[in-house]
Every structure is written in C-alpha cells, then in structure tokens.
N, C-alpha and C. Protein backbone atom coordinates (compact mmCIF):
# COMPACT_ATOMS: atom_id res chain seq x y z
N UNK A 1 0.82 -1.18 0.00
CA UNK A 1 0.00 0.00 0.00
C UNK A 1 0.88 1.26 0.00
N UNK A 2 1.90 1.17 0.84
CA UNK A 2 2.83 2.30 0.93
C UNK A 2 3.53 2.51 -0.41
N UNK A 3 3.84 1.47 -1.10
CA UNK A 3 4.48 1.57 -2.40
C UNK A 3 3.52 2.19 -3.41
N UNK A 4 2.25 1.88 -3.30
CA UNK A 4 1.24 2.46 -4.20
C UNK A 4 1.12 3.96 -3.96
N UNK A 5 1.11 4.35 -2.72
CA UNK A 5 1.01 5.77 -2.38
C UNK A 5 2.27 6.48 -2.89
N UNK A 6 3.41 5.87 -2.69
CA UNK A 6 4.67 6.47 -3.15
C UNK A 6 4.68 6.58 -4.67
N UNK A 7 4.16 5.55 -5.33
CA UNK A 7 4.09 5.58 -6.79
C UNK A 7 3.13 6.65 -7.28
N UNK A 8 1.99 6.80 -6.61
CA UNK A 8 1.01 7.84 -6.94
C UNK A 8 1.61 9.23 -6.74
N UNK A 9 2.30 9.44 -5.65
CA UNK A 9 2.93 10.74 -5.37
C UNK A 9 4.00 11.02 -6.42
N UNK A 10 4.78 10.01 -6.77
CA UNK A 10 5.82 10.19 -7.78
C UNK A 10 5.21 10.53 -9.13
N UNK A 11 4.12 9.84 -9.49
CA UNK A 11 3.44 10.12 -10.76
C UNK A 11 2.88 11.55 -10.78
N UNK A 12 2.28 12.00 -9.66
CA UNK A 12 1.73 13.36 -9.57
C UNK A 12 2.86 14.39 -9.67
N UNK A 13 3.96 14.10 -9.05
CA UNK A 13 5.10 15.02 -9.12
C UNK A 13 5.65 15.07 -10.55
N UNK A 14 5.70 13.93 -11.21
CA UNK A 14 6.16 13.88 -12.59
C UNK A 14 5.24 14.69 -13.50
N UNK A 15 3.92 14.56 -13.31
CA UNK A 15 2.93 15.32 -14.09
C UNK A 15 3.08 16.82 -13.83
N UNK A 16 3.27 17.18 -12.58
CA UNK A 16 3.45 18.60 -12.23
C UNK A 16 4.71 19.14 -12.91
N UNK A 17 5.79 18.38 -12.84
CA UNK A 17 7.03 18.81 -13.50
C UNK A 17 6.85 18.89 -15.01
N UNK A 18 6.09 17.95 -15.59
CA UNK A 18 5.83 17.95 -17.02
C UNK A 18 5.06 19.20 -17.43
N UNK A 19 4.04 19.58 -16.63
CA UNK A 19 3.26 20.80 -16.92
C UNK A 19 4.14 22.04 -16.84
N UNK A 20 4.97 22.08 -15.82
CA UNK A 20 5.87 23.23 -15.68
C UNK A 20 6.85 23.30 -16.83
N UNK A 21 7.35 22.13 -17.25
CA UNK A 21 8.26 22.09 -18.37
C UNK A 21 7.57 22.56 -19.65
N UNK A 22 6.32 22.13 -19.86
CA UNK A 22 5.56 22.58 -21.03
C UNK A 22 5.33 24.09 -20.99
N UNK A 23 4.98 24.62 -19.83
CA UNK A 23 4.77 26.07 -19.69
C UNK A 23 6.06 26.83 -19.96
N UNK A 24 7.17 26.31 -19.46
CA UNK A 24 8.45 26.96 -19.69
C UNK A 24 8.84 26.88 -21.17
N UNK A 25 8.50 25.79 -21.83
CA UNK A 25 8.79 25.67 -23.26
C UNK A 25 7.98 26.68 -24.06
N UNK A 26 6.70 26.83 -23.72
CA UNK A 26 5.87 27.83 -24.40
C UNK A 26 6.42 29.23 -24.17
N UNK A 27 6.78 29.52 -22.94
CA UNK A 27 7.34 30.82 -22.61
C UNK A 27 8.65 31.06 -23.37
N UNK A 28 9.47 30.03 -23.48
CA UNK A 28 10.73 30.15 -24.19
C UNK A 28 10.48 30.43 -25.67
N UNK A 29 9.50 29.74 -26.27
CA UNK A 29 9.18 29.99 -27.68
C UNK A 29 8.68 31.42 -27.87
N UNK A 30 7.84 31.90 -26.96
CA UNK A 30 7.33 33.26 -27.05
C UNK A 30 8.46 34.28 -26.90
N UNK A 31 9.35 34.03 -25.96
CA UNK A 31 10.49 34.93 -25.77
C UNK A 31 11.40 34.93 -27.00
N UNK A 32 11.57 33.78 -27.62
CA UNK A 32 12.38 33.70 -28.83
C UNK A 32 11.74 34.50 -29.96
N UNK A 33 10.41 34.38 -30.11
CA UNK A 33 9.71 35.17 -31.14
C UNK A 33 9.84 36.66 -30.86
N UNK A 34 9.70 37.05 -29.60
CA UNK A 34 9.82 38.46 -29.23
C UNK A 34 11.24 38.96 -29.50
N UNK A 35 12.23 38.14 -29.13
CA UNK A 35 13.62 38.53 -29.38
C UNK A 35 13.88 38.69 -30.87
N UNK A 36 13.37 37.76 -31.68
CA UNK A 36 13.55 37.85 -33.12
C UNK A 36 12.88 39.09 -33.69
N UNK A 37 11.70 39.41 -33.16
CA UNK A 37 10.99 40.61 -33.62
C UNK A 37 11.79 41.87 -33.27
N UNK A 38 12.33 41.92 -32.05
CA UNK A 38 13.14 43.07 -31.65
C UNK A 38 14.42 43.15 -32.47
N UNK A 39 15.01 42.01 -32.76
CA UNK A 39 16.22 42.00 -33.57
C UNK A 39 15.94 42.56 -34.96
N UNK A 40 14.80 42.16 -35.53
CA UNK A 40 14.43 42.66 -36.86
C UNK A 40 14.19 44.17 -36.82
N UNK A 41 13.50 44.64 -35.78
CA UNK A 41 13.26 46.08 -35.64
C UNK A 41 14.57 46.83 -35.49
N UNK A 42 15.48 46.27 -34.73
CA UNK A 42 16.78 46.91 -34.53
C UNK A 42 17.56 47.00 -35.84
N UNK A 43 17.52 45.92 -36.62
CA UNK A 43 18.19 45.94 -37.92
C UNK A 43 17.58 46.99 -38.84
N UNK A 44 16.24 47.11 -38.81
CA UNK A 44 15.58 48.13 -39.63
C UNK A 44 15.97 49.53 -39.18
N UNK A 45 16.04 49.73 -37.87
CA UNK A 45 16.45 51.04 -37.35
C UNK A 45 17.90 51.36 -37.72
N UNK A 46 18.75 50.35 -37.66
CA UNK A 46 20.15 50.57 -38.04
C UNK A 46 20.26 50.94 -39.52
N UNK A 47 19.48 50.25 -40.35
CA UNK A 47 19.51 50.56 -41.78
C UNK A 47 19.00 51.98 -42.02
N UNK A 48 17.92 52.35 -41.32
CA UNK A 48 17.38 53.70 -41.47
C UNK A 48 18.39 54.74 -40.97
N UNK A 49 19.08 54.41 -39.90
CA UNK A 49 20.07 55.33 -39.34
C UNK A 49 21.22 55.53 -40.32
N UNK A 50 21.65 54.45 -40.94
CA UNK A 50 22.73 54.56 -41.94
C UNK A 50 22.26 55.41 -43.12
N UNK A 51 21.03 55.16 -43.58
CA UNK A 51 20.48 55.95 -44.68
C UNK A 51 20.39 57.43 -44.31
N UNK A 52 19.94 57.70 -43.08
CA UNK A 52 19.83 59.09 -42.63
C UNK A 52 21.20 59.73 -42.53
N UNK A 53 22.17 58.97 -42.05
CA UNK A 53 23.55 59.49 -41.97
C UNK A 53 24.09 59.84 -43.34
N UNK A 54 23.80 58.97 -44.32
CA UNK A 54 24.25 59.26 -45.69
C UNK A 54 23.59 60.52 -46.22
N UNK A 55 22.30 60.68 -45.93
CA UNK A 55 21.60 61.88 -46.40
C UNK A 55 22.15 63.14 -45.72
N UNK A 56 22.42 63.05 -44.43
CA UNK A 56 22.98 64.21 -43.72
C UNK A 56 24.35 64.55 -44.28
N UNK A 57 25.15 63.54 -44.56
CA UNK A 57 26.47 63.77 -45.16
C UNK A 57 26.33 64.46 -46.51
N UNK A 58 25.41 63.97 -47.32
CA UNK A 58 25.19 64.56 -48.65
C UNK A 58 24.70 66.01 -48.52
N UNK A 59 23.79 66.24 -47.58
CA UNK A 59 23.31 67.61 -47.38
C UNK A 59 24.43 68.53 -46.89
N UNK A 60 25.29 68.02 -46.04
CA UNK A 60 26.44 68.80 -45.59
C UNK A 60 27.36 69.16 -46.75
N UNK A 61 27.57 68.18 -47.63
CA UNK A 61 28.41 68.43 -48.80
C UNK A 61 27.78 69.49 -49.69
N UNK A 62 26.46 69.37 -49.92
CA UNK A 62 25.76 70.34 -50.75
C UNK A 62 25.78 71.72 -50.11
N UNK A 63 25.62 71.76 -48.79
CA UNK A 63 25.67 73.04 -48.09
C UNK A 63 27.03 73.70 -48.25
N UNK A 64 28.08 72.89 -48.16
CA UNK A 64 29.44 73.42 -48.37
C UNK A 64 29.61 73.98 -49.77
N UNK A 65 29.08 73.25 -50.76
CA UNK A 65 29.17 73.74 -52.14
C UNK A 65 28.40 75.04 -52.31
N UNK A 66 27.21 75.10 -51.72
CA UNK A 66 26.41 76.33 -51.83
C UNK A 66 27.11 77.50 -51.15
N UNK A 67 27.74 77.21 -50.03
CA UNK A 67 28.47 78.27 -49.32
C UNK A 67 29.63 78.79 -50.18
N UNK A 68 30.34 77.86 -50.82
CA UNK A 68 31.44 78.27 -51.71
C UNK A 68 30.90 79.09 -52.89
N UNK A 69 29.80 78.65 -53.47
CA UNK A 69 29.22 79.38 -54.59
C UNK A 69 28.76 80.78 -54.15
N UNK A 70 28.20 80.84 -52.97
CA UNK A 70 27.74 82.14 -52.45
C UNK A 70 28.93 83.08 -52.26
N UNK A 71 30.02 82.55 -51.74
CA UNK A 71 31.21 83.39 -51.56
C UNK A 71 31.77 83.84 -52.91
N UNK A 72 31.78 82.93 -53.88
CA UNK A 72 32.27 83.29 -55.22
C UNK A 72 31.40 84.39 -55.82
N UNK A 73 30.08 84.26 -55.67
CA UNK A 73 29.18 85.27 -56.21
C UNK A 73 29.37 86.62 -55.52
N UNK A 74 29.60 86.57 -54.23
CA UNK A 74 29.80 87.82 -53.51
C UNK A 74 31.07 88.52 -53.99
N UNK A 75 32.08 87.74 -54.30
CA UNK A 75 33.32 88.34 -54.79
C UNK A 75 33.18 88.84 -56.23
N UNK A 76 32.37 88.14 -57.04
CA UNK A 76 32.22 88.50 -58.45
C UNK A 76 31.26 89.67 -58.65
N UNK A 77 30.38 89.92 -57.71
CA UNK A 77 29.32 90.91 -57.91
C UNK A 77 29.43 92.06 -56.90
N UNK A 78 30.35 92.98 -57.13
CA UNK A 78 30.47 94.12 -56.21
C UNK A 78 29.23 95.00 -56.25
N UNK A 79 28.51 94.98 -57.37
CA UNK A 79 27.28 95.77 -57.47
C UNK A 79 26.23 95.24 -56.49
N UNK A 80 26.24 93.93 -56.31
CA UNK A 80 25.30 93.32 -55.36
C UNK A 80 25.56 93.81 -53.94
N UNK A 81 26.81 94.04 -53.62
CA UNK A 81 27.14 94.56 -52.30
C UNK A 81 26.54 95.95 -52.12
N UNK A 82 26.59 96.74 -53.19
CA UNK A 82 26.01 98.08 -53.11
C UNK A 82 24.51 98.01 -52.85
N UNK A 83 23.84 97.06 -53.55
CA UNK A 83 22.40 96.92 -53.34
C UNK A 83 22.09 96.43 -51.93
N UNK A 84 22.89 95.53 -51.42
CA UNK A 84 22.70 95.07 -50.04
C UNK A 84 22.90 96.21 -49.06
N UNK A 85 23.92 96.99 -49.32
CA UNK A 85 24.19 98.15 -48.45
C UNK A 85 23.04 99.16 -48.54
N UNK A 86 22.55 99.40 -49.76
CA UNK A 86 21.43 100.34 -49.93
C UNK A 86 20.18 99.81 -49.23
N UNK A 87 19.93 98.52 -49.33
CA UNK A 87 18.77 97.93 -48.66
C UNK A 87 18.90 98.09 -47.15
N UNK A 88 20.08 97.88 -46.63
CA UNK A 88 20.31 98.07 -45.20
C UNK A 88 20.07 99.52 -44.80
N UNK A 89 20.51 100.45 -45.65
CA UNK A 89 20.30 101.87 -45.36
C UNK A 89 18.81 102.20 -45.35
N UNK A 90 18.03 101.61 -46.27
CA UNK A 90 16.58 101.83 -46.28
C UNK A 90 15.98 101.35 -44.98
N UNK A 91 16.41 100.19 -44.51
CA UNK A 91 15.89 99.65 -43.25
C UNK A 91 16.23 100.56 -42.08
N UNK A 92 17.34 101.24 -42.18
CA UNK A 92 17.74 102.15 -41.11
C UNK A 92 17.12 103.55 -41.26
N UNK A 93 16.34 103.74 -42.34
CA UNK A 93 15.62 104.99 -42.49
C UNK A 93 16.26 106.03 -43.39
N UNK A 94 17.19 105.64 -44.22
CA UNK A 94 17.84 106.59 -45.12
C UNK A 94 16.87 107.05 -46.21
N UNK A 95 17.09 108.26 -46.71
CA UNK A 95 16.24 108.76 -47.80
C UNK A 95 16.96 108.58 -49.15
N UNK A 96 16.30 108.97 -50.22
CA UNK A 96 16.81 108.77 -51.58
C UNK A 96 18.16 109.44 -51.77
N UNK A 97 18.29 110.67 -51.28
CA UNK A 97 19.55 111.41 -51.47
C UNK A 97 20.73 110.70 -50.80
N UNK A 98 20.52 110.20 -49.58
CA UNK A 98 21.59 109.50 -48.87
C UNK A 98 22.00 108.22 -49.62
N UNK A 99 21.01 107.49 -50.10
CA UNK A 99 21.29 106.24 -50.82
C UNK A 99 22.06 106.54 -52.10
N UNK A 100 21.64 107.58 -52.82
CA UNK A 100 22.33 107.95 -54.06
C UNK A 100 23.78 108.32 -53.78
N UNK A 101 24.02 109.08 -52.71
CA UNK A 101 25.37 109.55 -52.40
C UNK A 101 26.27 108.41 -51.90
N UNK A 102 25.76 107.59 -51.02
CA UNK A 102 26.58 106.54 -50.41
C UNK A 102 26.85 105.37 -51.34
N UNK A 103 25.86 105.03 -52.17
CA UNK A 103 25.98 103.82 -53.01
C UNK A 103 26.24 104.15 -54.47
N UNK A 104 26.40 105.41 -54.79
CA UNK A 104 26.65 105.85 -56.16
C UNK A 104 25.64 105.23 -57.13
N UNK A 105 24.37 105.46 -56.81
CA UNK A 105 23.27 104.90 -57.55
C UNK A 105 22.49 106.01 -58.23
N UNK A 106 21.96 105.77 -59.42
CA UNK A 106 21.09 106.77 -60.03
C UNK A 106 19.80 106.92 -59.21
N UNK A 107 19.16 108.07 -59.36
CA UNK A 107 17.95 108.37 -58.59
C UNK A 107 16.86 107.31 -58.82
N UNK A 108 16.66 106.88 -60.05
CA UNK A 108 15.59 105.92 -60.34
C UNK A 108 15.80 104.61 -59.59
N UNK A 109 17.03 104.13 -59.56
CA UNK A 109 17.31 102.88 -58.84
C UNK A 109 17.11 103.07 -57.34
N UNK A 110 17.58 104.19 -56.81
CA UNK A 110 17.43 104.44 -55.38
C UNK A 110 15.96 104.54 -55.00
N UNK A 111 15.16 105.21 -55.82
CA UNK A 111 13.72 105.32 -55.54
C UNK A 111 13.03 103.96 -55.63
N UNK A 112 13.40 103.17 -56.62
CA UNK A 112 12.83 101.84 -56.77
C UNK A 112 13.17 100.97 -55.57
N UNK A 113 14.43 100.99 -55.17
CA UNK A 113 14.86 100.22 -54.00
C UNK A 113 14.14 100.66 -52.76
N UNK A 114 14.00 101.95 -52.59
CA UNK A 114 13.31 102.52 -51.44
C UNK A 114 11.85 102.06 -51.41
N UNK A 115 11.17 102.13 -52.54
CA UNK A 115 9.75 101.74 -52.56
C UNK A 115 9.60 100.23 -52.35
N UNK A 116 10.50 99.44 -52.91
CA UNK A 116 10.41 97.98 -52.73
C UNK A 116 10.60 97.58 -51.27
N UNK A 117 11.59 98.12 -50.63
CA UNK A 117 11.90 97.72 -49.26
C UNK A 117 10.90 98.31 -48.27
N UNK A 118 10.31 99.40 -48.54
CA UNK A 118 9.30 99.95 -47.64
C UNK A 118 8.02 99.14 -47.71
N UNK A 119 7.71 98.57 -48.89
CA UNK A 119 6.51 97.73 -49.04
C UNK A 119 6.67 96.41 -48.30
N UNK A 120 7.89 95.95 -48.16
CA UNK A 120 8.14 94.67 -47.48
C UNK A 120 7.91 94.77 -45.98
N UNK A 121 8.00 95.91 -45.43
CA UNK A 121 7.82 96.08 -43.98
C UNK A 121 6.41 95.90 -43.60
C-alpha cells in the first residue's frame, strides 16, 4: 500500500514537473519570437540610421558647395554689395539722397529700391 502511495505521489510530481516544463517551453518559444521581432526592428532602425547618416552627409556636402558658390558670387558681384548696403540703409531709415550719395546709384534705382523695401515692412 505504501508503495502504491509512493508511486502515486511520484506520478503526480512527474505530471506537475511535465506541466511546468511545457509552460516553460511555451514561454521560451514566445520569448524567442519576441527577441527575433526586436532583432528585426533593430536591424531596420540601423539601416534607417545609416540611410539618414548618408543623407545628412550629402546635405552637408551640398551646403558646403552652396556656401562656396555664395562666396564666389559675392566676390564676383560688387554691385550686389552696393544693393545690399542700400537695402540696409533703407531699413535704417535713409532717404533717396543719402542712398544715391553713399551707393553711387542713379535716382531711379534708389527710388525703386526705397519703394520695394518699404513695401516689405
């Protein structure tokens, strides 16, 4: 009788261990799927990050080229400097006579510049 009880207890313990093992196996499979999903997301983020880095590098290169072109244009166009200076003078409240004298501009250009910049305000 004692052997039967011991055998029954052993069988119940084996079943309990089997259930726990099955639950742990299911949990392990779920964790593996979750890990694989996170790994895939991480790889996608890394690829996107590399792509974004390449785009930022390209934009930096283009910005450098534009800056160089802007400097070249500023050096090639001294007349543009006069117009920038005249526009600044208009913003500071200069009149037509002052603009003509300081920027060596004809009256028509000074008046046109004055009217354009006053309308922008």
